[in-house]
mmCIF file of C-alpha atoms and ligand atoms in Angstrom:
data_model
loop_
_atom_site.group_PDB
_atom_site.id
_atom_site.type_symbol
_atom_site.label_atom_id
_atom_site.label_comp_id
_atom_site.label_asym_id
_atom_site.label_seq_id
_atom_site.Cartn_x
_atom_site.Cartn_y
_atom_site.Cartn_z
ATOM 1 C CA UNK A 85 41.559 21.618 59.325
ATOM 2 C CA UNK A 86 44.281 21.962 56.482
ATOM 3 C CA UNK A 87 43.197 18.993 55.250
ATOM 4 C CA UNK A 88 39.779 20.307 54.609
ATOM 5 C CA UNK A 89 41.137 23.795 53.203
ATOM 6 C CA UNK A 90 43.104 21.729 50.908
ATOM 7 C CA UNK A 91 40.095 19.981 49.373
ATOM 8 C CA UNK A 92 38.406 23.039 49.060
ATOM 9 C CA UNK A 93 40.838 24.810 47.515
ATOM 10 C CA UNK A 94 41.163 21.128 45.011
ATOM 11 C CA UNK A 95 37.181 21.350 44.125
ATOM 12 C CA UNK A 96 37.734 24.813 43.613
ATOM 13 C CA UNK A 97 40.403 24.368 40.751
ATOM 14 C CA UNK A 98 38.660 20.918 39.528
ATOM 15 C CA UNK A 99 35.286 23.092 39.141
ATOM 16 C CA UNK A 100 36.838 25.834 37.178
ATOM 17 C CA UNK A 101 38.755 23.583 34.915
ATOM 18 C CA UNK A 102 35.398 21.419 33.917
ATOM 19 C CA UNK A 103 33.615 24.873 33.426
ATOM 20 C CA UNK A 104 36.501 26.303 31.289
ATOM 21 C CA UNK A 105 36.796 22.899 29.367
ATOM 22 C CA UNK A 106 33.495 22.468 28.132
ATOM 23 C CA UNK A 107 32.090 25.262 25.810
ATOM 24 C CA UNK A 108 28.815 25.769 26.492
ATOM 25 C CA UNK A 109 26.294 28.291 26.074
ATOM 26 C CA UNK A 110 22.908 28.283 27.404
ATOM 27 C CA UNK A 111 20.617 27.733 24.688
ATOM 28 C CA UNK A 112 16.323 26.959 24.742
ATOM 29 C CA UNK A 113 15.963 24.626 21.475
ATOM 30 C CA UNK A 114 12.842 23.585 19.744
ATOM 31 C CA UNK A 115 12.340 19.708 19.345
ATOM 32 C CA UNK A 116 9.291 17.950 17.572
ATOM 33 C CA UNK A 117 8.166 14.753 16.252
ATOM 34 C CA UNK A 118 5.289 12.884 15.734
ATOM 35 C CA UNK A 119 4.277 10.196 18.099
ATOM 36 C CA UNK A 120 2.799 10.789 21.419
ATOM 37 C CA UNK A 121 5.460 10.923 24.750
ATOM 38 C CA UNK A 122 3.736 7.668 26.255
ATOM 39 C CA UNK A 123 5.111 5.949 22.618
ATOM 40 C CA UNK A 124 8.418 4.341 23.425
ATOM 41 C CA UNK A 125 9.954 7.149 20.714
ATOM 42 C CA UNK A 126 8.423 9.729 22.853
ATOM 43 C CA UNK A 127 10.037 8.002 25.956
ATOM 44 C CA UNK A 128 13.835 8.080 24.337
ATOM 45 C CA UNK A 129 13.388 11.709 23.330
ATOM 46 C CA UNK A 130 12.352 12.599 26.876
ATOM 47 C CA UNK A 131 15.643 10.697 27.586
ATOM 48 C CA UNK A 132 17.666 12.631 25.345
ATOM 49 C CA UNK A 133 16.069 15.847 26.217
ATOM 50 C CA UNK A 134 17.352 14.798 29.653
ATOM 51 C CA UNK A 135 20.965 13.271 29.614
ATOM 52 C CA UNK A 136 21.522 16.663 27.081
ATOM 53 C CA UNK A 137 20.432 18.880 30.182
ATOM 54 C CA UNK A 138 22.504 16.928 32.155
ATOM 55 C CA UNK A 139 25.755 17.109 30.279
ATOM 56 C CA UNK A 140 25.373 20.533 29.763
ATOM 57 C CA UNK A 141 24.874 21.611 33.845
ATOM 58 C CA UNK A 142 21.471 21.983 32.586
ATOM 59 C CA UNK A 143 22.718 25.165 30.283
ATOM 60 C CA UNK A 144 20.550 23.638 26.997
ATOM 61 C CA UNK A 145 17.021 23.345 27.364
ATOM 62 C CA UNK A 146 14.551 21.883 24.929
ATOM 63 C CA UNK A 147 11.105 22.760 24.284
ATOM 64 C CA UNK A 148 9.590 19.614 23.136
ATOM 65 C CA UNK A 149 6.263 19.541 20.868
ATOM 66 C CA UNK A 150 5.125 15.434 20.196
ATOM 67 C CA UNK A 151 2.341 14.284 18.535
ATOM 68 C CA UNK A 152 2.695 16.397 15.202
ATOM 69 C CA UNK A 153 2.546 19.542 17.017
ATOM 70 C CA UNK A 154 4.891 21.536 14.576
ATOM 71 C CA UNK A 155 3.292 19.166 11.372
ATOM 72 C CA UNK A 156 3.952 15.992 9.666
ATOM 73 C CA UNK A 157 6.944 14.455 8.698
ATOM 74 C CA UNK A 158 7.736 15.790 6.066
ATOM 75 C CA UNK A 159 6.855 19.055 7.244
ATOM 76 C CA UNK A 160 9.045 19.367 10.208
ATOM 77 C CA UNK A 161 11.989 18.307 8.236
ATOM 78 C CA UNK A 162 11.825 21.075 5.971
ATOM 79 C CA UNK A 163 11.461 23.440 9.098
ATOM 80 C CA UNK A 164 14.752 22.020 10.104
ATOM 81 C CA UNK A 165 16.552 22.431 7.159
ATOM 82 C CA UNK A 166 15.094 25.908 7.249
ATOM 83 C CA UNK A 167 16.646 26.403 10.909
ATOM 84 C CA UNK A 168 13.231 27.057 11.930
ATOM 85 C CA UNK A 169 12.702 23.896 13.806
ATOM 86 C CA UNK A 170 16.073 22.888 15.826
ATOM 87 C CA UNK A 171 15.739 19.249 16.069
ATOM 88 C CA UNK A 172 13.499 16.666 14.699
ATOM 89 C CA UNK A 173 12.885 13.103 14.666
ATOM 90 C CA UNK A 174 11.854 11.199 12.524
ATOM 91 C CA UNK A 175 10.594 8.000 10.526
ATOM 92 C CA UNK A 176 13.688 7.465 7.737
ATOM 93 C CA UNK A 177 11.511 7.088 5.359
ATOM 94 C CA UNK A 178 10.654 10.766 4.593
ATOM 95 C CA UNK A 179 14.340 11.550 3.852
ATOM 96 C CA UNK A 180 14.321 9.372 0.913
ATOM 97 C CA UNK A 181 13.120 12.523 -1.205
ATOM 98 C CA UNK A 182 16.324 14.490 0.306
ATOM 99 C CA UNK A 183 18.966 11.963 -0.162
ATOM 100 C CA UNK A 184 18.459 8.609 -2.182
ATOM 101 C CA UNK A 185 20.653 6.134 -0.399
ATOM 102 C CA UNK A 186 18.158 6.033 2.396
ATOM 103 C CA UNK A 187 15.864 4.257 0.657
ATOM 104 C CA UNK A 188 17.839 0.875 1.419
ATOM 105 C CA UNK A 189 16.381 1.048 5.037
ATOM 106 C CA UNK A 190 13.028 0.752 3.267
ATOM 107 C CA UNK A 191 13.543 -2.520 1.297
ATOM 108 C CA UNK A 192 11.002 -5.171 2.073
ATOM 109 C CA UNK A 193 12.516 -8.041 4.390
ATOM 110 C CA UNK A 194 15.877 -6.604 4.615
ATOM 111 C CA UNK A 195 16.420 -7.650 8.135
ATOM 112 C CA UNK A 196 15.474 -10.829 9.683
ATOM 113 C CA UNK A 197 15.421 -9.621 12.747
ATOM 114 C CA UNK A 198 16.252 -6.414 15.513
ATOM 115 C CA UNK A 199 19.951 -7.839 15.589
ATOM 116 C CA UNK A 200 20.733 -7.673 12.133
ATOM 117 C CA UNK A 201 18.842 -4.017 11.749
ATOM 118 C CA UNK A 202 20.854 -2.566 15.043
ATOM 119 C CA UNK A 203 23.853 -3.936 13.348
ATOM 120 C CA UNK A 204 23.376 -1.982 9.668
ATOM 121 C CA UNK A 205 22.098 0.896 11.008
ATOM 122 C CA UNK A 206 25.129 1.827 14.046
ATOM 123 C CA UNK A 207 27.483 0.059 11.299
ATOM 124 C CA UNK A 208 28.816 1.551 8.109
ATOM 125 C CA UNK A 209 25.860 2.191 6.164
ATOM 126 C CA UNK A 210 24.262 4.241 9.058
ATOM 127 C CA UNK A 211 27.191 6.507 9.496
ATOM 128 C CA UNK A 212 27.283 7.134 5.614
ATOM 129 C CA UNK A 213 23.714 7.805 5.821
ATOM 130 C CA UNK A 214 23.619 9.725 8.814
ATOM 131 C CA UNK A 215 26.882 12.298 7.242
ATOM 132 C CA UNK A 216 25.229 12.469 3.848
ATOM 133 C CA UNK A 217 22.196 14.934 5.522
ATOM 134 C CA UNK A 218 24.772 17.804 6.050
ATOM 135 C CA UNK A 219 24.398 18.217 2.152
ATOM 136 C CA UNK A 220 20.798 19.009 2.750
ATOM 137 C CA UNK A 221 21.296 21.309 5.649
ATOM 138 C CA UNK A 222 20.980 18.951 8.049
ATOM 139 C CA UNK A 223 23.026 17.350 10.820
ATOM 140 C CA UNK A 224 21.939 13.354 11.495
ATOM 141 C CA UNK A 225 22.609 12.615 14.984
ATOM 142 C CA UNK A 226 21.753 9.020 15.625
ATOM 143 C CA UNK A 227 19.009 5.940 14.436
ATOM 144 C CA UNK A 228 16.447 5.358 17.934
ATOM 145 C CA UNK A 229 13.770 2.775 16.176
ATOM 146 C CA UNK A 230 10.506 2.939 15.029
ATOM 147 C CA UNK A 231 10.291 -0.842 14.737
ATOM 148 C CA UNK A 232 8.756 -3.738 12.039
ATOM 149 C CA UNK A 233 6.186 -2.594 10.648
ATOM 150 C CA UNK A 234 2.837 -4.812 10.014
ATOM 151 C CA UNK A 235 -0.239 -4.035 8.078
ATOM 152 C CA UNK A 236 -3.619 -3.251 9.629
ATOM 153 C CA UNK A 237 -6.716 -3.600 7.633
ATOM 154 C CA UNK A 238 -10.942 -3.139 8.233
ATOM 155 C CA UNK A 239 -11.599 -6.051 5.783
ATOM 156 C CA UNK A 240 -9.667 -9.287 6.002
ATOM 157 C CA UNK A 241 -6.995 -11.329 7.521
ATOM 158 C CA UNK A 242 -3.933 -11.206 5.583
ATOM 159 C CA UNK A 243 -2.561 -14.318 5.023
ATOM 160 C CA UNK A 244 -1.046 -14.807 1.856
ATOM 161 C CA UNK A 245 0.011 -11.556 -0.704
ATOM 162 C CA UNK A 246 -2.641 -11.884 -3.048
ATOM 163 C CA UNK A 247 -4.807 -10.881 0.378
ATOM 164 C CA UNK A 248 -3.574 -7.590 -0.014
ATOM 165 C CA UNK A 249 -4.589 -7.398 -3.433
ATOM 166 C CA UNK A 250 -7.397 -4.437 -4.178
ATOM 167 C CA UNK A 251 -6.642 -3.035 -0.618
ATOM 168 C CA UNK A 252 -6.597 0.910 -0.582
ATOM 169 C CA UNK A 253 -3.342 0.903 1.664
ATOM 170 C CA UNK A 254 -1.815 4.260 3.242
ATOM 171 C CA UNK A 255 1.657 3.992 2.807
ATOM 172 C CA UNK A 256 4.311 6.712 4.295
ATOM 173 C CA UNK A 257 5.508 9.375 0.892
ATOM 174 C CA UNK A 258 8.188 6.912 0.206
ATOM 175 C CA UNK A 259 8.940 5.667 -3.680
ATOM 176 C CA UNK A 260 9.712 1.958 -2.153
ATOM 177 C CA UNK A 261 6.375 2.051 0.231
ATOM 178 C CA UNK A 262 4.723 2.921 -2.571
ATOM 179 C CA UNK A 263 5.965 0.541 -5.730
ATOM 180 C CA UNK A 264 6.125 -2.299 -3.016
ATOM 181 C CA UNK A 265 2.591 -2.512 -2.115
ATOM 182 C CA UNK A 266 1.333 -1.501 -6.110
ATOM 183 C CA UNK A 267 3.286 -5.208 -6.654
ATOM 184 C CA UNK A 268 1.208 -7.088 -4.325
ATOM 185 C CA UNK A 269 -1.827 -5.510 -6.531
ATOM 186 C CA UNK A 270 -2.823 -2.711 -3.450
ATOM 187 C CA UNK A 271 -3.936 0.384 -4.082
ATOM 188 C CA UNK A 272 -1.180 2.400 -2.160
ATOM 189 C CA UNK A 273 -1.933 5.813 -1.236
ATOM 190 C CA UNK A 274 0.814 8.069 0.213
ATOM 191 C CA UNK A 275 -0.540 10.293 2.707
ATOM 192 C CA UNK A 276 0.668 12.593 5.695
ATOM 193 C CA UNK A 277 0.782 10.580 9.197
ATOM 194 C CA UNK A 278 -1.379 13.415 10.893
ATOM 195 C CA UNK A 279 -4.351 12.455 7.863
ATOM 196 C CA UNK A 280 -4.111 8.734 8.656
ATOM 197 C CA UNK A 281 -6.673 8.261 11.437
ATOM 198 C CA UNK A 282 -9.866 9.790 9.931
ATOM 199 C CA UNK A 283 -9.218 8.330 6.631
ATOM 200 C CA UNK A 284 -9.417 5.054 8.224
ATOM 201 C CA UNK A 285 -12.590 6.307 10.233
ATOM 202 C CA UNK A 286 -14.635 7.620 7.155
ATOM 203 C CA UNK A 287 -13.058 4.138 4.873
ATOM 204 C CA UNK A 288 -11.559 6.428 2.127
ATOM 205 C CA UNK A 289 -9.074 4.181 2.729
ATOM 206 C CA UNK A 290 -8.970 0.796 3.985
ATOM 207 C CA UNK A 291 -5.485 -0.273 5.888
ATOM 208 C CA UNK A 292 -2.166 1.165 7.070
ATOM 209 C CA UNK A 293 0.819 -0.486 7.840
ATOM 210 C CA UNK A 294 3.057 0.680 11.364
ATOM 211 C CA UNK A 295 4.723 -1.396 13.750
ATOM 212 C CA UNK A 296 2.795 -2.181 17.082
ATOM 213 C CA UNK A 297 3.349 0.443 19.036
ATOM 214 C CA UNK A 298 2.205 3.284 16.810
ATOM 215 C CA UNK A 299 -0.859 0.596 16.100
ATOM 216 C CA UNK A 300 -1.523 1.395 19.916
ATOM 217 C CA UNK A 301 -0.927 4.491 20.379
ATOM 218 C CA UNK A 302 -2.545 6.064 17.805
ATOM 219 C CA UNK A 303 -5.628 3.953 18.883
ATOM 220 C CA UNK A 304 -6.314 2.194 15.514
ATOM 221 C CA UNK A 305 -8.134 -0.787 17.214
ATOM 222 C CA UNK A 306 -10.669 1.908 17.095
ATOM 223 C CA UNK A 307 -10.824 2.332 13.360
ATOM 224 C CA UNK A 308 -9.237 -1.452 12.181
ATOM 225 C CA UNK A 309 -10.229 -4.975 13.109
ATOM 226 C CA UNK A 310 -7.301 -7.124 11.433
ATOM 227 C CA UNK A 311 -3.437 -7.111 12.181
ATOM 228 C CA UNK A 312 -1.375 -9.278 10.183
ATOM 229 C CA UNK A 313 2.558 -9.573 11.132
ATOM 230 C CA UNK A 314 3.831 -9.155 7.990
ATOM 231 C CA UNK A 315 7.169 -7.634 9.329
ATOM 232 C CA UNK A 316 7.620 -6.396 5.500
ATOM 233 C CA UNK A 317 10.075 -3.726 6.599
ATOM 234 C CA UNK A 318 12.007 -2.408 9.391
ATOM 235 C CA UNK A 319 11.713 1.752 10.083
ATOM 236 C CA UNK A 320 14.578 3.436 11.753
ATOM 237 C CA UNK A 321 13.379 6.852 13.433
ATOM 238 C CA UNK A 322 16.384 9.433 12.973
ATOM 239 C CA UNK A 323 17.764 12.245 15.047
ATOM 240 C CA UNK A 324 18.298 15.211 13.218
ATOM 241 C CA UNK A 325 19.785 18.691 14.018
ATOM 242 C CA UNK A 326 19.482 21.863 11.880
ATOM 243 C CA UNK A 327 22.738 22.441 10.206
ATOM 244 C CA UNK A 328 22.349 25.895 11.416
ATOM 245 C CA UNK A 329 22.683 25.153 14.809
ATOM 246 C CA UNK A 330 24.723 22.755 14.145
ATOM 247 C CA UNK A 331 27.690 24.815 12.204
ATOM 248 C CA UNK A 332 27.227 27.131 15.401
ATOM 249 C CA UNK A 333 28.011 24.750 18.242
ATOM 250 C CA UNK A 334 31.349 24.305 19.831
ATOM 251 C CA UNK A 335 32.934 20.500 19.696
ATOM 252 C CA UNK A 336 31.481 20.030 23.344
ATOM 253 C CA UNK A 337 28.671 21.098 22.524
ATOM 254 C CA UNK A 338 28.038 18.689 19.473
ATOM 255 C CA UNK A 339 29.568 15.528 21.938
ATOM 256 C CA UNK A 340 27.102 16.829 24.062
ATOM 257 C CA UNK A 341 24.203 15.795 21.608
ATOM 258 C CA UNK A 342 25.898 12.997 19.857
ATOM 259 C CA UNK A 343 26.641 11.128 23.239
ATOM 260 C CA UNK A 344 23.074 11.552 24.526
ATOM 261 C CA UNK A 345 21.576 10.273 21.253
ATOM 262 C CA UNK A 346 23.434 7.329 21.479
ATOM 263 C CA UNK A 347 22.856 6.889 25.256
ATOM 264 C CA UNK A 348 19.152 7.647 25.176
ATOM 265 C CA UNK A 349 19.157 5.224 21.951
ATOM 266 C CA UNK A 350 20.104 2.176 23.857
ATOM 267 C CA UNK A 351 17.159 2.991 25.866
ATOM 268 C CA UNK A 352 15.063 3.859 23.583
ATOM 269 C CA UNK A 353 15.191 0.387 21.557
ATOM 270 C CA UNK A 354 15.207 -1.666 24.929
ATOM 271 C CA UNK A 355 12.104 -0.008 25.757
ATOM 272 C CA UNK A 356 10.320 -0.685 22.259
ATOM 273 C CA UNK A 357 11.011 -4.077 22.224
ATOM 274 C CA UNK A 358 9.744 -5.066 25.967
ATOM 275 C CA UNK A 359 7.098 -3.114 25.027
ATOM 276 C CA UNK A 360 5.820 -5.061 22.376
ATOM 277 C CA UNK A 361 4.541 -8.484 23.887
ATOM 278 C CA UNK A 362 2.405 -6.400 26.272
ATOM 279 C CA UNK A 363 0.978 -4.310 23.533
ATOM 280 C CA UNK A 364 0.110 -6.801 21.451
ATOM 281 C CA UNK A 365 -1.843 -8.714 24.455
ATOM 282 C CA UNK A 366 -3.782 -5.043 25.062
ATOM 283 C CA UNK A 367 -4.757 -4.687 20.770
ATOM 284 C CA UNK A 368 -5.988 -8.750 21.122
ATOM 285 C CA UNK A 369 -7.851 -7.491 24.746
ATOM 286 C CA UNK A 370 -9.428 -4.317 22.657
ATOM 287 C CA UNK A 371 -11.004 -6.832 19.970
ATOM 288 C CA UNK A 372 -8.169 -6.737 17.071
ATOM 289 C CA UNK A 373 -7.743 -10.115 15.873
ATOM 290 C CA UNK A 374 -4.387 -10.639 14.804
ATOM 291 C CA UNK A 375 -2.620 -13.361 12.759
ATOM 292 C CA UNK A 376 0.610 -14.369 11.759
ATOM 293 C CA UNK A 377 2.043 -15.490 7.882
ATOM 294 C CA UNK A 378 3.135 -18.634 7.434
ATOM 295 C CA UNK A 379 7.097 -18.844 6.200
ATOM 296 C CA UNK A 380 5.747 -20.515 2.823
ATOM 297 C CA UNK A 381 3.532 -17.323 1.965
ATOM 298 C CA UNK A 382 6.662 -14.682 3.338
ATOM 299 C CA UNK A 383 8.474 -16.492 0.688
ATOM 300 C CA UNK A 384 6.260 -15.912 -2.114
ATOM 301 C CA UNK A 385 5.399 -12.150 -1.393
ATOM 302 C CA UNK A 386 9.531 -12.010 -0.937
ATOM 303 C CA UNK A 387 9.621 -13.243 -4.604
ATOM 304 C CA UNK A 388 7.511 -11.317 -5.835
ATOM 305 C CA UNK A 389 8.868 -7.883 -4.457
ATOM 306 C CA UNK A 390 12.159 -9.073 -5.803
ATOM 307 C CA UNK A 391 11.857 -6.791 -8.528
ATOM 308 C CA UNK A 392 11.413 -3.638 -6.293
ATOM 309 C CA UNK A 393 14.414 -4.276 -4.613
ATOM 310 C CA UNK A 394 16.603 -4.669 -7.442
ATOM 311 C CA UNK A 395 15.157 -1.286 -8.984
ATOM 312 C CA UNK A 396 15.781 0.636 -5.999
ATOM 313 C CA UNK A 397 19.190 -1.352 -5.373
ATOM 314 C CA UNK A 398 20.030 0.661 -8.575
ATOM 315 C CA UNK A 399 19.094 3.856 -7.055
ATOM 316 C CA UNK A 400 21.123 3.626 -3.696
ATOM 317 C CA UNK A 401 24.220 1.667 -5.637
ATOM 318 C CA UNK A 402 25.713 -1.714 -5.175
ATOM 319 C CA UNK A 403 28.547 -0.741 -2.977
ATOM 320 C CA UNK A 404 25.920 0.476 -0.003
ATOM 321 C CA UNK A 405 23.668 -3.008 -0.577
ATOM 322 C CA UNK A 406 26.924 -4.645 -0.450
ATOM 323 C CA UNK A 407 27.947 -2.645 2.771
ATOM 324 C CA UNK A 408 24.646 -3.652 3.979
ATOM 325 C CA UNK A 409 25.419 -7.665 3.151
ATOM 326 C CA UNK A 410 28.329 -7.386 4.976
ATOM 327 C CA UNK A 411 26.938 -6.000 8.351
ATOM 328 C CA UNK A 412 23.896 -8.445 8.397
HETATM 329 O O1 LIG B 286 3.687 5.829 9.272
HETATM 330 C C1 LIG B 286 4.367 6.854 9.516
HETATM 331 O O2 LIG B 286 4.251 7.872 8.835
HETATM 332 C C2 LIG B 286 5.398 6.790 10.634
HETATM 333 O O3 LIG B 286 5.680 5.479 10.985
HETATM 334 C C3 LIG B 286 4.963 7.588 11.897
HETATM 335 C C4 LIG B 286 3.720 7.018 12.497
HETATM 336 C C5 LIG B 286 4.717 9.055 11.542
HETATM 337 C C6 LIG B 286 6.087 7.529 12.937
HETATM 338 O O4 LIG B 286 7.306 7.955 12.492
#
């Protein structure tokens, strides 16, 4: 009939337009990072790798290598800013060495709770955070979440600070990581992620501190009996693009990405926190014995990493701690 002619001939023009307004070449990218896909990180990059396929008529493809396939960290970052690695994500902690300011993510007890972190990290401070990579020749996407972190140890219950006194602690190669666990009288130890598991095994070191989910995971109830839920510091896990490829996509293509980080986000830090009731029941089921700090004793370990956080408050300036303030 005319009347089907004349929708043809309508699909026809609608399809042409949508191909001729979004620039988009086909391109295979490489995308690492260093938890496992069954990790609830691993889950929202699998949802990002998706939604960008998806946006893109399927024209950008990722090759995706978890579980410290392409190195630590640290490692894998440097790849990127070398253009060698397309996209990683990653802890925030790590980028403190490129750019200062991010160490305010880092400061012990800053958030209360997932609330207040979602709101500083999507608010101001984020955005400033996330533009201030492209002077290190990188492109910051968006924040999906690592989570609170607690500390796991093979000798004792921590209860109160002095508890974590004379512990050998890993900590992540982080200045604040490092100077806040030296206060509480630990021997901190920065070490690469991908070392962490057999120094546990063989006791050259003695605890580690990750939120739950990398706790499971990474199967430390095999290698540490005690978690304590210290919740001493919250890690965002950031999306980062080479600047490379980034300086050569078009604007549609860079919605593309920005869109589905922000998308898969949502579902990415829904995910983590559902998940963590049921994996803390699974770490209790697999022997870990796990306690919780009384308010009185947060206080006091608080007070007396006081003095960390005003050094470092120094370093990342008082207009982004006030920025911070404000979003909480
Ligand atoms: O402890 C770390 O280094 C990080 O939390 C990890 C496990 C690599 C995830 O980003």
């Amino acid at each position: 009939t005319s009347a089907s002619a004349a929708v043809a001939v309508l699909s026809t023009i609608l399809l042409s337009t949508s191909t001729l307004a979004a620039d988009v070449k086909e391109r295979t990218l490489k995308f690492g990072y260093s938890t496992f896909e069954a990790h609830p990180l691993g889950q929202g990059a699998n949802k990002f790798v998706e939604l960008v396929g998806k946006k893109s008529d399927g024209k950008i493809k990722m090759k995706v290598y978890p579980a410290t396939q392409l190195g630590s960290e640290t490692q894998t970052i440097s790849a990127t800013q070398g253009g060698v690695q397309d996209i990683v994500g990653t802890s925030t902690a790590p980028l403190t060495g490129l750019v200062k300011e991010y160490a305010i993510f880092d400061f012990p007890f800053l958030f209360a709770n997932a609330k207040e972190a979602d709101a500083v990290v999507d608010g101001p401070v984020g955005q400033t955070l996330l533009a201030k990579l492209s002077e290190k020749n990188l492109a910051g996407l968006c924040f999906f979440e690592n989570g609170f972190r607690n500390v796991t140890n093979s000798k004792r219950p921590i209860t109160k600070g002095e508890d974590v006194a004379g512990l050998k602690i890993r900590t992540m190669q982080n200045p604040v990581y490092i100077d806040s666990f030296k206060a509480l009288g630990a021997n901190a130890v920065p070490m690469p992620w991908p070392e962490v598991y057999t120094a546990l095994e063989s006791g050259a070191i003695d605890a580690q501190e990750n939120p739950y989910g990398i706790i499971s995971v990474n199967k430390l109830n095999e290698v540490q009996k005690y978690i304590s839920v210290t919740k001493h510091a919250y890690s965002p896990w950031a999306m980062i693009m080479s600047k490379k490829l980034w300086d050569d996509l078009s604007n549609d293509e860079r919605k593309i990405f920005v869109d589905s980080c922000n998308e898969a986000k949502e579902f990415q830090r829904k995910f983590s926190r559902e998940e963590d009731a049921k994996i803390v029941a699974d770490l209790k089921s697999k022997g870990m014995a796990i306690n919780e700090l009384s308010p009185e004793e947060v206080a006091k370990i608080k007070a007396t990493l006081q003095p960390v956080i005003d050094k470092y408050s120094a370093t990342v300036g008082a207009d982004l701690v006030k920025q911070a303030q404000a979003s909480i």
